[in-house]
Short mmCIF file of C-alpha atoms in Angstrom, two decimals:
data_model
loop_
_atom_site.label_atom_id
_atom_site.label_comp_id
_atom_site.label_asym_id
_atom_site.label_seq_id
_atom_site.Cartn_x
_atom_site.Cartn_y
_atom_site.Cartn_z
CA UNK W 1 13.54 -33.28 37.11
CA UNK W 2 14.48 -29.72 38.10
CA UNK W 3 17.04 -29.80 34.88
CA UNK W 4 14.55 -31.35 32.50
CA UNK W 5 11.35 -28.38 33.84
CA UNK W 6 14.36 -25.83 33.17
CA UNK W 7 15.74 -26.77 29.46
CA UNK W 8 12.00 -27.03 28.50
CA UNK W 9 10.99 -23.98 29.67
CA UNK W 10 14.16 -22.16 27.73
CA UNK W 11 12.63 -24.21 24.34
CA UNK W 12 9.37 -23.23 24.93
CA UNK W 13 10.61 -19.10 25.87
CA UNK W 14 13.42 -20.19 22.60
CA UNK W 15 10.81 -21.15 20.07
CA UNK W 16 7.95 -18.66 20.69
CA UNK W 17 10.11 -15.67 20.57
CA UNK W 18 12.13 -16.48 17.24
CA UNK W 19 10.12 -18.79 15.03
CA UNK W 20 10.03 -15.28 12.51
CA UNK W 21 14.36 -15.82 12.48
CA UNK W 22 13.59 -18.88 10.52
CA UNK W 23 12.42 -17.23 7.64
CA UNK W 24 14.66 -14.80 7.14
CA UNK W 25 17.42 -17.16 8.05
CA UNK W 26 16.20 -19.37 5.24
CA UNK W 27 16.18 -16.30 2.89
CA UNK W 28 19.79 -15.43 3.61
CA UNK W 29 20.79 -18.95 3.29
CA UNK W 30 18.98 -19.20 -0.16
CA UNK W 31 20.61 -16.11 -1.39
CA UNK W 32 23.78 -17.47 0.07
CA UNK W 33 23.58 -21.14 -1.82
CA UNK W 34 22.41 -19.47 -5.26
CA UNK W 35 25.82 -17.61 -5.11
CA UNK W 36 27.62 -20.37 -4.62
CA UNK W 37 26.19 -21.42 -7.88
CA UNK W 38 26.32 -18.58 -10.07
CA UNK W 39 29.59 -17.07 -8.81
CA UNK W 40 29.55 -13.29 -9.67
CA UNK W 41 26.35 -13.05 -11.63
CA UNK W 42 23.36 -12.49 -10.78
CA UNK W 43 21.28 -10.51 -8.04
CA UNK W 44 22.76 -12.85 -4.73
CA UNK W 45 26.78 -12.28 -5.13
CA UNK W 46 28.82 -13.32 -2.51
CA UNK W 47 31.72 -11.39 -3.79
CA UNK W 48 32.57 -7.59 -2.22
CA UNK W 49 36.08 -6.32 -2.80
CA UNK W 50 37.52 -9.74 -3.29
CA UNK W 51 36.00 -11.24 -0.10
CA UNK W 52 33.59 -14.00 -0.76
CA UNK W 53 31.13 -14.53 1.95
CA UNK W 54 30.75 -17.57 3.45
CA UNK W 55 27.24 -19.49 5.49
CA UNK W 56 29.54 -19.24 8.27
CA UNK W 57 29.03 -15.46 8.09
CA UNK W 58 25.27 -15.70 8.74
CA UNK W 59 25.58 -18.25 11.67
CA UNK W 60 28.10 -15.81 13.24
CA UNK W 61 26.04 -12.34 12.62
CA UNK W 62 23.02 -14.68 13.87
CA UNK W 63 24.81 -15.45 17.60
CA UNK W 64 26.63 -12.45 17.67
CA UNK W 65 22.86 -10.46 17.36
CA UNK W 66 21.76 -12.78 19.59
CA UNK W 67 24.07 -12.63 22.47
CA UNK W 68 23.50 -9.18 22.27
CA UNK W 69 20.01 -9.73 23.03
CA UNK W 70 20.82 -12.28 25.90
CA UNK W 71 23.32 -9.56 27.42
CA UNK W 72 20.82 -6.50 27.33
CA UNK W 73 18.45 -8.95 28.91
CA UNK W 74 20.11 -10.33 31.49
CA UNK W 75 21.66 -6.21 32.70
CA UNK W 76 17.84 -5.66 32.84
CA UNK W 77 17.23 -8.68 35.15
CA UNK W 78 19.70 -7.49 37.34
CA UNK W 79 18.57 -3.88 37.13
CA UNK W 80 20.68 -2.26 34.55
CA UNK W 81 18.52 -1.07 31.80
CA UNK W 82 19.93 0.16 28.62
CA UNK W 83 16.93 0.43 25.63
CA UNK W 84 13.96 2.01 27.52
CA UNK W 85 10.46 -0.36 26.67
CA UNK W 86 8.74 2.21 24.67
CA UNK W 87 11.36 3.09 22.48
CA UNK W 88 12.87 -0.81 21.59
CA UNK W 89 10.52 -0.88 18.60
CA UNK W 90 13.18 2.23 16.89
CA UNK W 91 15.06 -1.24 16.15
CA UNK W 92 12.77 -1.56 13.28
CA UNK W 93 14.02 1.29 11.52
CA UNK W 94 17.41 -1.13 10.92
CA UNK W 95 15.62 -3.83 8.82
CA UNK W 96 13.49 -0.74 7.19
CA UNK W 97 16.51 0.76 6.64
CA UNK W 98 18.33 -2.25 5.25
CA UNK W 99 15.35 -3.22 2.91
CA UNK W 100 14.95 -0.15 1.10
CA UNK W 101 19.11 0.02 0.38
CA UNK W 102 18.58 -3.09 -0.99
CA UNK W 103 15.47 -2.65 -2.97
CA UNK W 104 17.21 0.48 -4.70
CA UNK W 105 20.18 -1.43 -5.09
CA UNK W 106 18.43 -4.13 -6.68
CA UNK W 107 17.21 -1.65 -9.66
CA UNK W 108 21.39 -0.84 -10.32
CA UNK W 109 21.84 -3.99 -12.53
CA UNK W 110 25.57 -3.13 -12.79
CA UNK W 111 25.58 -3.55 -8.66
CA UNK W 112 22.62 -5.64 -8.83
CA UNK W 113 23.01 -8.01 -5.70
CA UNK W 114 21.50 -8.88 -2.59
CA UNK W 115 23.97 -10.24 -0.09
CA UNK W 116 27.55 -8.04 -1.38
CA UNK W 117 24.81 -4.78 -1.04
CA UNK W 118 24.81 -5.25 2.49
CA UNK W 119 28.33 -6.14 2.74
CA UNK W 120 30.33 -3.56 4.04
CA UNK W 121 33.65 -3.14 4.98
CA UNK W 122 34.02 -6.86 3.94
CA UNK W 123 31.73 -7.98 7.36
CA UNK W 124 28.64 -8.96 6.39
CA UNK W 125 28.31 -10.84 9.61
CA UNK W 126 27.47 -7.40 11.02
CA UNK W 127 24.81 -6.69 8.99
CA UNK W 128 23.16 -10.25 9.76
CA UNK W 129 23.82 -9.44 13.78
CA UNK W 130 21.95 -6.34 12.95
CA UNK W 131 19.15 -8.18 11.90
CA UNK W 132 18.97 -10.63 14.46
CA UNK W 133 18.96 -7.96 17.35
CA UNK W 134 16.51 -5.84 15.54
CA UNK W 135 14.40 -8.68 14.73
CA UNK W 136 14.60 -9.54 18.84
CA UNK W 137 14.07 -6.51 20.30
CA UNK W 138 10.77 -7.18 21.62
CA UNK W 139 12.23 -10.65 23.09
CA UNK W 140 13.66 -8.17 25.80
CA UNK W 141 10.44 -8.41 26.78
CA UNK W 142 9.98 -11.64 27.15
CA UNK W 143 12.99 -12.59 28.60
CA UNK W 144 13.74 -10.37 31.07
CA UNK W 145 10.53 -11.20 33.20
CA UNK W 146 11.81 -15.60 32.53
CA UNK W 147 15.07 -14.66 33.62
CA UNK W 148 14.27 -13.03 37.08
CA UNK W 149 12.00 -16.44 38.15
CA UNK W 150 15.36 -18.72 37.62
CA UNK W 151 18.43 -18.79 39.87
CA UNK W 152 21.43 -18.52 39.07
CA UNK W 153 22.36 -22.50 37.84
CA UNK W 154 18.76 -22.01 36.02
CA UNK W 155 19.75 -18.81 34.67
CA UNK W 156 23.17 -20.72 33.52
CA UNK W 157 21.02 -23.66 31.77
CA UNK W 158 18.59 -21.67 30.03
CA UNK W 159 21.38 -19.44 28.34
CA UNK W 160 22.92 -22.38 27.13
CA UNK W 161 20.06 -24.06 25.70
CA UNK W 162 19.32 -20.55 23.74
CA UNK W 163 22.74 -20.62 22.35
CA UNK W 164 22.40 -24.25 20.89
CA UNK W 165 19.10 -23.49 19.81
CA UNK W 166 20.57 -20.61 18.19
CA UNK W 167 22.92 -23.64 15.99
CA UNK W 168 19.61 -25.68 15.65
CA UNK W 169 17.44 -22.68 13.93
CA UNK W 170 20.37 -22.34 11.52
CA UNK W 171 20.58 -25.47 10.54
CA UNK W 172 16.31 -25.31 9.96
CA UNK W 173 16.99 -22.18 7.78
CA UNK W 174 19.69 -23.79 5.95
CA UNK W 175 17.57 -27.01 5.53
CA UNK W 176 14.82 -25.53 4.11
CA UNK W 177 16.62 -22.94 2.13
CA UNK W 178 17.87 -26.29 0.12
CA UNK W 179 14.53 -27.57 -1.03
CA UNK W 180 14.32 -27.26 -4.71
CA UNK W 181 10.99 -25.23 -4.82
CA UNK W 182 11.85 -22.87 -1.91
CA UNK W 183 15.15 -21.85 -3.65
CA UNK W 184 14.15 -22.09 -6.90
CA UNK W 185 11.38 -19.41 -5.81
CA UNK W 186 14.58 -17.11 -3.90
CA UNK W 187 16.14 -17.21 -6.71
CA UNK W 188 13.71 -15.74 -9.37
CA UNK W 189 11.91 -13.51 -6.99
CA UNK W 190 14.89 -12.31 -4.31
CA UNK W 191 15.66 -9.32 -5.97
CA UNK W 192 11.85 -8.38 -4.49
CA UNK W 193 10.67 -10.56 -1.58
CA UNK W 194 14.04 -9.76 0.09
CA UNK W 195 13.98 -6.34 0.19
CA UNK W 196 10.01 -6.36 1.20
CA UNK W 197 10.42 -8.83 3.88
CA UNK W 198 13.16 -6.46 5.59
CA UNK W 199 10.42 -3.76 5.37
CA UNK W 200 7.55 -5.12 6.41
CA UNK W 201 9.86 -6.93 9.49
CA UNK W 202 10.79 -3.12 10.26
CA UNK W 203 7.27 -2.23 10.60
CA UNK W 204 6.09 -4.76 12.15
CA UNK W 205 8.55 -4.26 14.97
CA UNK W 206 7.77 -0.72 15.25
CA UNK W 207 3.95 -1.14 15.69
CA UNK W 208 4.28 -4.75 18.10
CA UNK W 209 6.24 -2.05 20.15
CA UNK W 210 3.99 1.03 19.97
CA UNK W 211 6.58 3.10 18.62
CA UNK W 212 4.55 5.26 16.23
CA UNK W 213 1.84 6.13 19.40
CA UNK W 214 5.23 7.01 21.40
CA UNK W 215 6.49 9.26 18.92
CA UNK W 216 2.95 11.06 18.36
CA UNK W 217 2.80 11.18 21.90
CA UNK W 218 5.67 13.34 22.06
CA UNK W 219 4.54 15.11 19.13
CA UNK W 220 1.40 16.66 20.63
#
């Protein structure tokens, strides 16, 4: 009973803290899949310096950003802290940061592409860890209070259920990124609701953390 009360308390902690990573997962799968129909045309390709990239790439950025989160969390049960509360929400500025490359990349028809513009140095899984992590910085949060109630064979369970549901979200994004009117959508409207969604996830980070008070703050 003790086993089942644990795994459904690490679904319930899973699932309220990353239901947003199932959007953009589905948005980087849909980019993804409309390469893998169009080849090199297009705003989506999947080809940077002769290195196609692969789904696989996005599952791997997505538990590498992930674990990262898990990590910092669990130092910060045990008392190490690394990102200080008030200033987790400066993840934001990644996905800002990331969105606006790729909304003036999108206007360079010549280099116009979603997925190879955030491809560099041929990993593009790092860019989708990136993401992830910034996306989860306020999970800190959230986990690091769950963590310290569980013991140590809790503590064990609950990381492994994360990390498969980690596998099941991509599958969900990758699901829904195949249904005809989803991708069909992606694929004539990308080159914008890409770039806008990376934005507005920056900002939205940034305020759910109270980063702009604590940088007035230490302004006045």
């Amino acid at each position: 009973m003790n086993l089942i009360l644990t795994i459904l308390s690490a679904l319930g902690s899973f699932i309220v803290t990353n239901v947003d990573d199932i959007f953009v997962l589905m948005l980087l799968f849909s980019q993804a899949r409309s390469q893998a129909k169009t080849g090199n045309s297009g705003i989506v390709s999947m080809e940077s310096k002769g290195n196609r990239i692969y789904p696989r790439d996005i599952v791997i950025g997505q538990y590498l950003g992930f674990a990262l989160l898990v990590l910092i969390s669990l130092l910060a049960t045990f008392g190490v802290t690394l990102i200080p509360d008030q200033w987790i929400g400066l993840l934001g500025l990644i996905p800002i940061y990331l969105g606006v490359k790729l909304f003036i990349k999108g206007e360079d028809e010549d280099e116009g592409n979603i997925l190879s513009s955030l491809n560099k140095f041929n990993k593009f899984y790092l860019s989708v860890a990136f993401i992830t992590f910034a996306n989860g910085g306020d999970n800190i949060g959230i986990y690091v209070p769950f963590f310290s109630t569980l013991n140590n064979n809790q503590l064990i369970i609950t990381v492994v259920t994360f990390f498969i549901m980690v596998a099941v979200w991509c599958l969900i994004g990758y699901r829904l990124a195949r249904f005809r009117y989803v991708s069909e959508t992606l694929e004539k409207y990308g080159r914008w609701i890409i770039p806008i969604v990376f934005i507005g996830l920056g900002i939205y980070i940034m305020v759910e953390n109270e980063t702009f008070r604590a940088i007035l703050s230490l302004v006045n």
